[in-house]
Amino acid sequence: MCRHDFYWSERHGAERCRRCAKLRESDKPTHAEPLRFEAPPERPVAEVMPFPEPAPRKTTPVRDATDLKTRIEKLADGQTADRATTLQLLLDLIEDGQSSDPQIVGITAAELYARLHTAVNPA
């Protein structure tokens, strides 16, 4: 006496019991009707929006490396600068250091550092 646990066997093309391998006896077909798919409904045409016109941006003049070096040298030589000018100089120096082609590097950076160091520590 088996408690049948039927499963579909691809090999035998029928339902078989997992425990005793007996085929299921039934009047109705053991396989389902083949699946029939309907075509999906057509999608509405997507509305294409035009790209907005770019807003005009304020452009700031790009300072070249000699200008940056000159400004640092002038500051080391004793020229006084207001807060905004000093901050802009620092920002330009940081931006130059982070760029893919920095201009204040190597011997130029060493010379500027030495000039700034002597300006801060005159003795």
Coordinates of N, CA, C and O in Angstrom, one line a residue:
M1 N 0.8 -1.2 0.0 CA 0.0 0.0 0.0 C 0.9 1.2 0.0 O 1.6 1.5 0.9
C2 N 0.8 2.0 -1.1 CA 1.6 3.2 -1.3 C 0.8 4.4 -1.2 O -0.3 4.5 -1.8
R3 N 1.3 5.4 -0.6 CA 0.6 6.7 -0.7 C 1.3 7.4 -1.9 O 2.4 7.9 -1.8
H4 N 0.6 7.4 -3.0 CA 1.2 7.8 -4.2 C 1.5 9.3 -4.2 O 0.7 10.1 -3.7
D5 N 2.7 9.6 -4.7 CA 3.1 11.0 -4.8 C 3.5 11.1 -6.3 O 4.6 10.8 -6.7
F6 N 2.5 11.6 -7.1 CA 2.7 11.6 -8.6 C 3.5 12.8 -9.0 O 3.4 13.9 -8.4
Y7 N 4.3 12.6 -10.0 CA 5.0 13.7 -10.7 C 5.1 13.4 -12.2 O 4.8 12.3 -12.6
W8 N 5.3 14.4 -13.0 CA 5.3 14.3 -14.4 C 6.7 13.8 -14.8 O 7.7 14.4 -14.6
S9 N 6.8 12.7 -15.5 CA 8.0 12.1 -15.9 C 8.2 12.4 -17.4 O 7.4 11.9 -18.2
E10 N 9.2 13.1 -17.8 CA 9.4 13.4 -19.2 C 9.9 12.2 -19.9 O 9.5 11.9 -21.1
R11 N 10.6 11.3 -19.2 CA 11.1 10.1 -19.8 C 10.0 9.1 -20.2 O 10.0 8.6 -21.3
H12 N 9.0 9.0 -19.3 CA 7.9 8.1 -19.6 C 6.7 8.8 -20.2 O 5.8 8.1 -20.7
G13 N 6.7 10.1 -20.2 CA 5.6 10.8 -20.8 C 4.3 10.7 -20.1 O 3.2 10.7 -20.6
A14 N 4.3 10.4 -18.8 CA 3.2 10.2 -18.0 C 3.5 10.6 -16.5 O 4.6 10.9 -16.2
E15 N 2.4 10.6 -15.7 CA 2.6 10.8 -14.3 C 3.0 9.5 -13.6 O 2.3 8.5 -13.8
R16 N 4.0 9.5 -12.8 CA 4.5 8.3 -12.1 C 4.6 8.6 -10.6 O 4.8 9.8 -10.2
C17 N 4.4 7.6 -9.8 CA 4.6 7.8 -8.4 C 6.1 7.8 -8.0 O 6.8 7.0 -8.5
R18 N 6.4 8.7 -7.1 CA 7.8 8.8 -6.7 C 8.2 7.6 -5.9 O 9.4 7.2 -5.9
R19 N 7.3 7.0 -5.2 CA 7.6 5.9 -4.3 C 7.6 4.5 -5.0 O 8.6 3.8 -4.8
C20 N 6.6 4.2 -5.7 CA 6.5 2.9 -6.3 C 6.6 2.8 -7.8 O 6.5 1.8 -8.4
A21 N 6.7 4.0 -8.5 CA 6.8 4.1 -9.9 C 5.6 3.6 -10.7 O 5.7 3.4 -11.9
K22 N 4.5 3.6 -10.1 CA 3.2 3.2 -10.7 C 2.7 4.4 -11.6 O 2.8 5.5 -11.1
L23 N 2.2 4.1 -12.8 CA 1.6 5.1 -13.6 C 0.3 5.5 -13.1 O -0.5 4.6 -12.6
R24 N -0.1 6.8 -13.2 CA -1.4 7.2 -12.8 C -2.4 6.8 -13.8 O -2.2 7.0 -15.0
E25 N -3.5 6.2 -13.4 CA -4.6 5.8 -14.3 C -5.7 6.8 -14.1 O -6.2 7.1 -13.1
S26 N -6.0 7.4 -15.3 CA -7.0 8.5 -15.3 C -7.7 8.5 -16.6 O -7.1 8.2 -17.6
D27 N -9.0 9.0 -16.6 CA -9.7 9.1 -17.9 C -9.3 10.4 -18.6 O -9.3 10.5 -19.8
K28 N -9.0 11.4 -17.8 CA -8.6 12.7 -18.4 C -7.2 12.8 -18.8 O -6.3 12.1 -18.2
P29 N -6.8 13.6 -19.8 CA -5.4 13.6 -20.2 C -4.6 14.2 -19.1 O -5.0 15.1 -18.3
T30 N -3.4 13.7 -19.0 CA -2.5 14.1 -17.9 C -1.7 15.3 -18.2 O -1.1 15.9 -17.3
H31 N -1.6 15.7 -19.5 CA -0.8 16.8 -19.8 C -1.8 18.0 -20.1 O -2.9 17.8 -20.5
A32 N -1.3 19.1 -19.9 CA -2.1 20.3 -20.2 C -2.1 20.7 -21.6 O -1.3 20.2 -22.4
E33 N -3.1 21.5 -22.0 CA -3.1 22.0 -23.4 C -1.9 22.8 -23.6 O -1.3 23.4 -22.7
P34 N -1.4 22.9 -24.9 CA -0.3 23.7 -25.2 C -0.6 25.2 -24.9 O -1.7 25.6 -25.1
L35 N 0.4 25.9 -24.4 CA 0.2 27.3 -24.1 C 0.0 28.1 -25.3 O 0.7 27.9 -26.3
R36 N -0.9 29.0 -25.3 CA -1.1 29.8 -26.5 C -1.0 31.3 -25.9 O -1.6 31.7 -25.0
F37 N -0.2 32.0 -26.6 CA 0.1 33.4 -26.3 C -0.5 34.3 -27.3 O -0.5 34.1 -28.5
E38 N -1.2 35.3 -26.7 CA -1.7 36.4 -27.6 C -0.7 37.5 -27.7 O 0.1 37.7 -26.8
A39 N -0.7 38.1 -28.9 CA 0.2 39.2 -29.0 C -0.2 40.3 -28.1 O -1.3 40.6 -27.9
P40 N 0.8 41.0 -27.5 CA 0.5 42.1 -26.6 C -0.1 43.2 -27.3 O 0.1 43.4 -28.5
P41 N -1.0 44.0 -26.7 CA -1.6 45.2 -27.4 C -0.5 46.2 -27.8 O 0.6 46.3 -27.1
E42 N -0.7 46.9 -28.8 CA 0.3 47.8 -29.3 C 0.4 49.0 -28.3 O -0.6 49.4 -27.7
R43 N 1.6 49.4 -28.1 CA 1.8 50.5 -27.2 C 1.6 51.8 -27.9 O 1.9 51.9 -29.1
P44 N 1.1 52.8 -27.1 CA 1.0 54.1 -27.8 C 2.3 54.7 -28.1 O 3.3 54.4 -27.4
V45 N 2.4 55.5 -29.1 CA 3.6 56.1 -29.6 C 4.1 57.0 -28.5 O 3.3 57.9 -28.0
A46 N 5.4 56.9 -28.1 CA 5.9 57.8 -27.1 C 6.1 59.2 -27.6 O 6.5 59.4 -28.8
E47 N 5.8 60.1 -26.8 CA 6.0 61.5 -27.1 C 7.4 61.9 -26.9 O 8.0 61.7 -25.8
V48 N 8.1 62.4 -27.9 CA 9.5 62.8 -27.8 C 9.5 64.3 -27.5 O 9.0 65.1 -28.3
M49 N 10.1 64.6 -26.4 CA 10.2 66.0 -26.0 C 11.5 66.6 -26.5 O 12.5 65.9 -26.5
P50 N 11.5 67.8 -27.0 CA 12.7 68.4 -27.5 C 13.6 68.8 -26.3 O 13.1 69.0 -25.2
F51 N 14.9 68.8 -26.6 CA 15.8 69.2 -25.6 C 15.7 70.7 -25.3 O 15.5 71.5 -26.2
P52 N 15.7 71.1 -24.0 CA 15.6 72.5 -23.8 C 16.9 73.2 -24.2 O 18.0 72.6 -24.2
E53 N 16.7 74.4 -24.5 CA 17.9 75.2 -24.9 C 18.8 75.5 -23.7 O 18.2 75.7 -22.6
P54 N 20.1 75.3 -23.8 CA 20.9 75.5 -22.6 C 20.9 76.9 -22.2 O 20.9 77.8 -23.0
A55 N 20.9 77.1 -20.9 CA 20.9 78.4 -20.3 C 22.3 79.0 -20.5 O 23.3 78.3 -20.3
P56 N 22.4 80.3 -20.8 CA 23.7 80.8 -20.9 C 24.4 80.9 -19.6 O 23.8 81.2 -18.6
R57 N 25.6 80.4 -19.5 CA 26.4 80.4 -18.3 C 27.4 81.6 -18.2 O 27.9 82.0 -19.3
K58 N 27.6 82.0 -17.0 CA 28.6 83.0 -16.8 C 30.0 82.4 -17.0 O 30.2 81.3 -16.4
T59 N 30.8 83.0 -17.8 CA 32.1 82.4 -18.0 C 33.1 83.3 -17.2 O 33.0 84.5 -17.2
T60 N 34.0 82.6 -16.6 CA 35.1 83.3 -15.9 C 36.3 83.2 -16.7 O 36.6 82.1 -17.3
P61 N 37.1 84.2 -16.7 CA 38.3 84.1 -17.5 C 39.3 83.1 -16.9 O 39.5 83.0 -15.7
V62 N 39.9 82.3 -17.8 CA 40.8 81.3 -17.4 C 42.2 81.9 -17.2 O 42.7 82.6 -18.1
R63 N 42.7 81.7 -16.1 CA 44.1 82.3 -15.8 C 45.1 81.2 -16.2 O 45.0 80.1 -15.9
D64 N 46.1 81.6 -16.9 CA 47.1 80.7 -17.3 C 48.1 80.5 -16.2 O 48.1 81.2 -15.2
A65 N 49.0 79.5 -16.3 CA 49.9 79.1 -15.2 C 50.9 80.2 -14.9 O 51.2 80.4 -13.8
T66 N 51.3 81.0 -15.9 CA 52.2 82.1 -15.6 C 51.6 83.1 -14.7 O 52.2 83.7 -13.9
D67 N 50.3 83.4 -15.0 CA 49.5 84.3 -14.2 C 49.5 83.8 -12.7 O 49.6 84.6 -11.8
L68 N 49.2 82.5 -12.5 CA 49.1 82.0 -11.2 C 50.5 82.1 -10.5 O 50.6 82.5 -9.4
K69 N 51.6 81.7 -11.2 CA 52.9 81.8 -10.7 C 53.2 83.3 -10.4 O 53.8 83.6 -9.3
T70 N 52.9 84.2 -11.2 CA 53.2 85.6 -11.0 C 52.4 86.1 -9.8 O 53.0 86.9 -9.0
R71 N 51.2 85.7 -9.7 CA 50.4 86.2 -8.5 C 51.0 85.7 -7.2 O 51.0 86.4 -6.2
I72 N 51.5 84.4 -7.2 CA 52.1 83.9 -6.0 C 53.4 84.6 -5.7 O 53.7 85.0 -4.5
E73 N 54.2 84.9 -6.7 CA 55.4 85.6 -6.5 C 55.2 87.0 -6.0 O 55.9 87.5 -5.1
K74 N 54.2 87.7 -6.5 CA 53.9 89.0 -6.1 C 53.5 89.0 -4.6 O 53.8 89.9 -3.8
L75 N 52.7 88.0 -4.2 CA 52.3 87.9 -2.8 C 53.5 87.6 -1.9 O 53.6 88.2 -0.8
A76 N 54.4 86.8 -2.4 CA 55.7 86.5 -1.6 C 56.6 87.7 -1.6 O 57.3 87.9 -0.6
D77 N 56.5 88.6 -2.6 CA 57.3 89.8 -2.6 C 56.8 90.9 -1.7 O 57.4 91.9 -1.5
G78 N 55.6 90.7 -1.1 CA 55.1 91.7 -0.2 C 53.9 92.5 -0.7 O 53.4 93.4 0.0
Q79 N 53.3 92.2 -1.8 CA 52.1 92.8 -2.3 C 51.0 92.4 -1.4 O 50.8 91.2 -1.1
T80 N 50.2 93.4 -1.0 CA 49.0 93.0 -0.2 C 47.9 92.7 -1.1 O 47.7 93.2 -2.1
A81 N 47.1 91.8 -0.6 CA 45.9 91.3 -1.3 C 44.7 91.3 -0.4 O 44.9 90.9 0.8
D82 N 43.5 91.6 -0.9 CA 42.4 91.5 -0.1 C 41.9 90.1 0.1 O 42.5 89.2 -0.5
R83 N 40.9 89.9 0.9 CA 40.5 88.5 1.2 C 40.0 87.8 0.0 O 40.4 86.6 -0.3
A84 N 39.3 88.4 -0.9 CA 38.7 87.8 -2.1 C 39.8 87.4 -3.0 O 39.8 86.3 -3.6
T85 N 40.8 88.2 -3.2 CA 41.9 87.9 -4.1 C 42.8 86.8 -3.6 O 43.2 85.9 -4.3
T86 N 43.0 86.7 -2.3 CA 43.8 85.7 -1.6 C 43.0 84.3 -1.8 O 43.6 83.3 -2.1
L87 N 41.7 84.3 -1.5 CA 40.9 83.1 -1.7 C 40.9 82.6 -3.1 O 41.0 81.4 -3.4
Q88 N 40.8 83.6 -4.0 CA 40.8 83.2 -5.4 C 42.1 82.6 -5.8 O 42.2 81.6 -6.6
L89 N 43.2 83.1 -5.3 CA 44.5 82.6 -5.5 C 44.7 81.1 -5.0 O 45.2 80.3 -5.7
L90 N 44.2 80.9 -3.8 CA 44.2 79.6 -3.2 C 43.4 78.6 -4.0 O 43.8 77.5 -4.3
L91 N 42.2 79.0 -4.4 CA 41.3 78.2 -5.3 C 42.0 77.8 -6.6 O 42.0 76.7 -7.0
D92 N 42.6 78.8 -7.2 CA 43.3 78.5 -8.5 C 44.5 77.6 -8.3 O 44.8 76.7 -9.1
L93 N 45.2 77.7 -7.1 CA 46.3 76.8 -6.8 C 45.8 75.4 -6.6 O 46.4 74.4 -7.1
I94 N 44.8 75.2 -5.8 CA 44.2 73.9 -5.6 C 43.7 73.3 -6.9 O 43.9 72.1 -7.2
E95 N 43.0 74.1 -7.7 CA 42.5 73.6 -9.0 C 43.6 73.2 -9.9 O 43.5 72.1 -10.6
D96 N 44.7 73.9 -9.9 CA 45.9 73.6 -10.7 C 46.5 72.3 -10.2 O 46.9 71.4 -11.0
G97 N 46.6 72.1 -8.9 CA 47.1 70.8 -8.4 C 46.3 69.6 -8.7 O 46.8 68.5 -8.8
Q98 N 44.9 69.8 -8.8 CA 44.0 68.7 -9.1 C 43.8 68.4 -10.5 O 43.1 67.5 -10.9
S99 N 44.3 69.3 -11.4 CA 44.0 69.2 -12.8 C 44.9 68.0 -13.4 O 45.8 67.5 -12.8
S100 N 44.5 67.6 -14.6 CA 45.2 66.5 -15.2 C 46.6 67.0 -15.7 O 47.5 66.1 -16.0
D101 N 46.8 68.3 -15.9 CA 48.1 68.8 -16.4 C 48.4 70.0 -15.5 O 48.3 71.1 -15.9
P102 N 48.9 69.7 -14.3 CA 49.2 70.8 -13.4 C 50.4 71.6 -13.9 O 51.3 71.0 -14.5
Q103 N 50.4 72.9 -13.6 CA 51.5 73.8 -14.0 C 52.5 74.1 -12.9 O 53.7 74.3 -13.1
I104 N 52.0 74.1 -11.7 CA 52.9 74.4 -10.5 C 53.3 73.1 -9.9 O 52.7 72.6 -9.0
V105 N 54.3 72.4 -10.5 CA 54.9 71.2 -10.1 C 56.4 71.2 -10.2 O 56.9 72.1 -10.8
G106 N 57.0 70.2 -9.6 CA 58.4 70.0 -9.8 C 59.2 71.2 -9.3 O 59.0 71.7 -8.2
I107 N 60.2 71.7 -10.1 CA 61.1 72.7 -9.7 C 60.4 74.1 -9.5 O 60.7 74.9 -8.6
T108 N 59.3 74.3 -10.3 CA 58.5 75.5 -10.1 C 57.8 75.5 -8.8 O 57.9 76.6 -8.1
A109 N 57.3 74.4 -8.4 CA 56.6 74.4 -7.1 C 57.6 74.5 -5.9 O 57.4 75.2 -4.9
A110 N 58.8 73.9 -6.1 CA 59.8 74.1 -5.1 C 60.3 75.5 -4.9 O 60.5 76.0 -3.8
E111 N 60.5 76.2 -6.1 CA 60.9 77.6 -6.0 C 59.9 78.5 -5.3 O 60.2 79.3 -4.5
L112 N 58.6 78.3 -5.7 CA 57.5 79.1 -5.1 C 57.4 78.8 -3.6 O 57.2 79.7 -2.8
Y113 N 57.6 77.5 -3.2 CA 57.5 77.2 -1.8 C 58.6 77.9 -1.1 O 58.4 78.4 0.0
A114 N 59.8 77.8 -1.6 CA 60.9 78.5 -1.0 C 60.7 80.0 -0.8 O 61.0 80.6 0.2
R115 N 60.2 80.6 -1.9 CA 59.9 82.1 -1.8 C 58.9 82.4 -0.7 O 59.0 83.4 0.0
L116 N 57.8 81.6 -0.7 CA 56.8 81.8 0.3 C 57.3 81.5 1.7 O 57.0 82.2 2.7
H117 N 58.1 80.5 1.8 CA 58.7 80.2 3.2 C 59.6 81.3 3.7 O 59.5 81.7 4.9
T118 N 60.4 81.9 2.8 CA 61.3 83.0 3.2 C 60.5 84.2 3.5 O 60.9 85.0 4.3
A119 N 59.3 84.4 2.8 CA 58.5 85.6 3.1 C 57.8 85.5 4.4 O 57.6 86.5 5.1
V120 N 57.5 84.3 4.8 CA 56.8 84.1 6.1 C 57.8 84.1 7.3 O 57.6 84.7 8.3
N121 N 59.0 83.5 7.0 CA 60.1 83.4 8.0 C 61.3 84.1 7.5 O 62.2 83.5 7.0
P122 N 61.3 85.5 7.7 CA 62.4 86.2 7.1 C 63.8 86.0 7.7 O 64.8 86.2 7.1
A123 N 63.9 85.4 8.9 CA 65.2 85.2 9.5 C 65.8 84.0 9.2 O 66.0 83.2 8.5

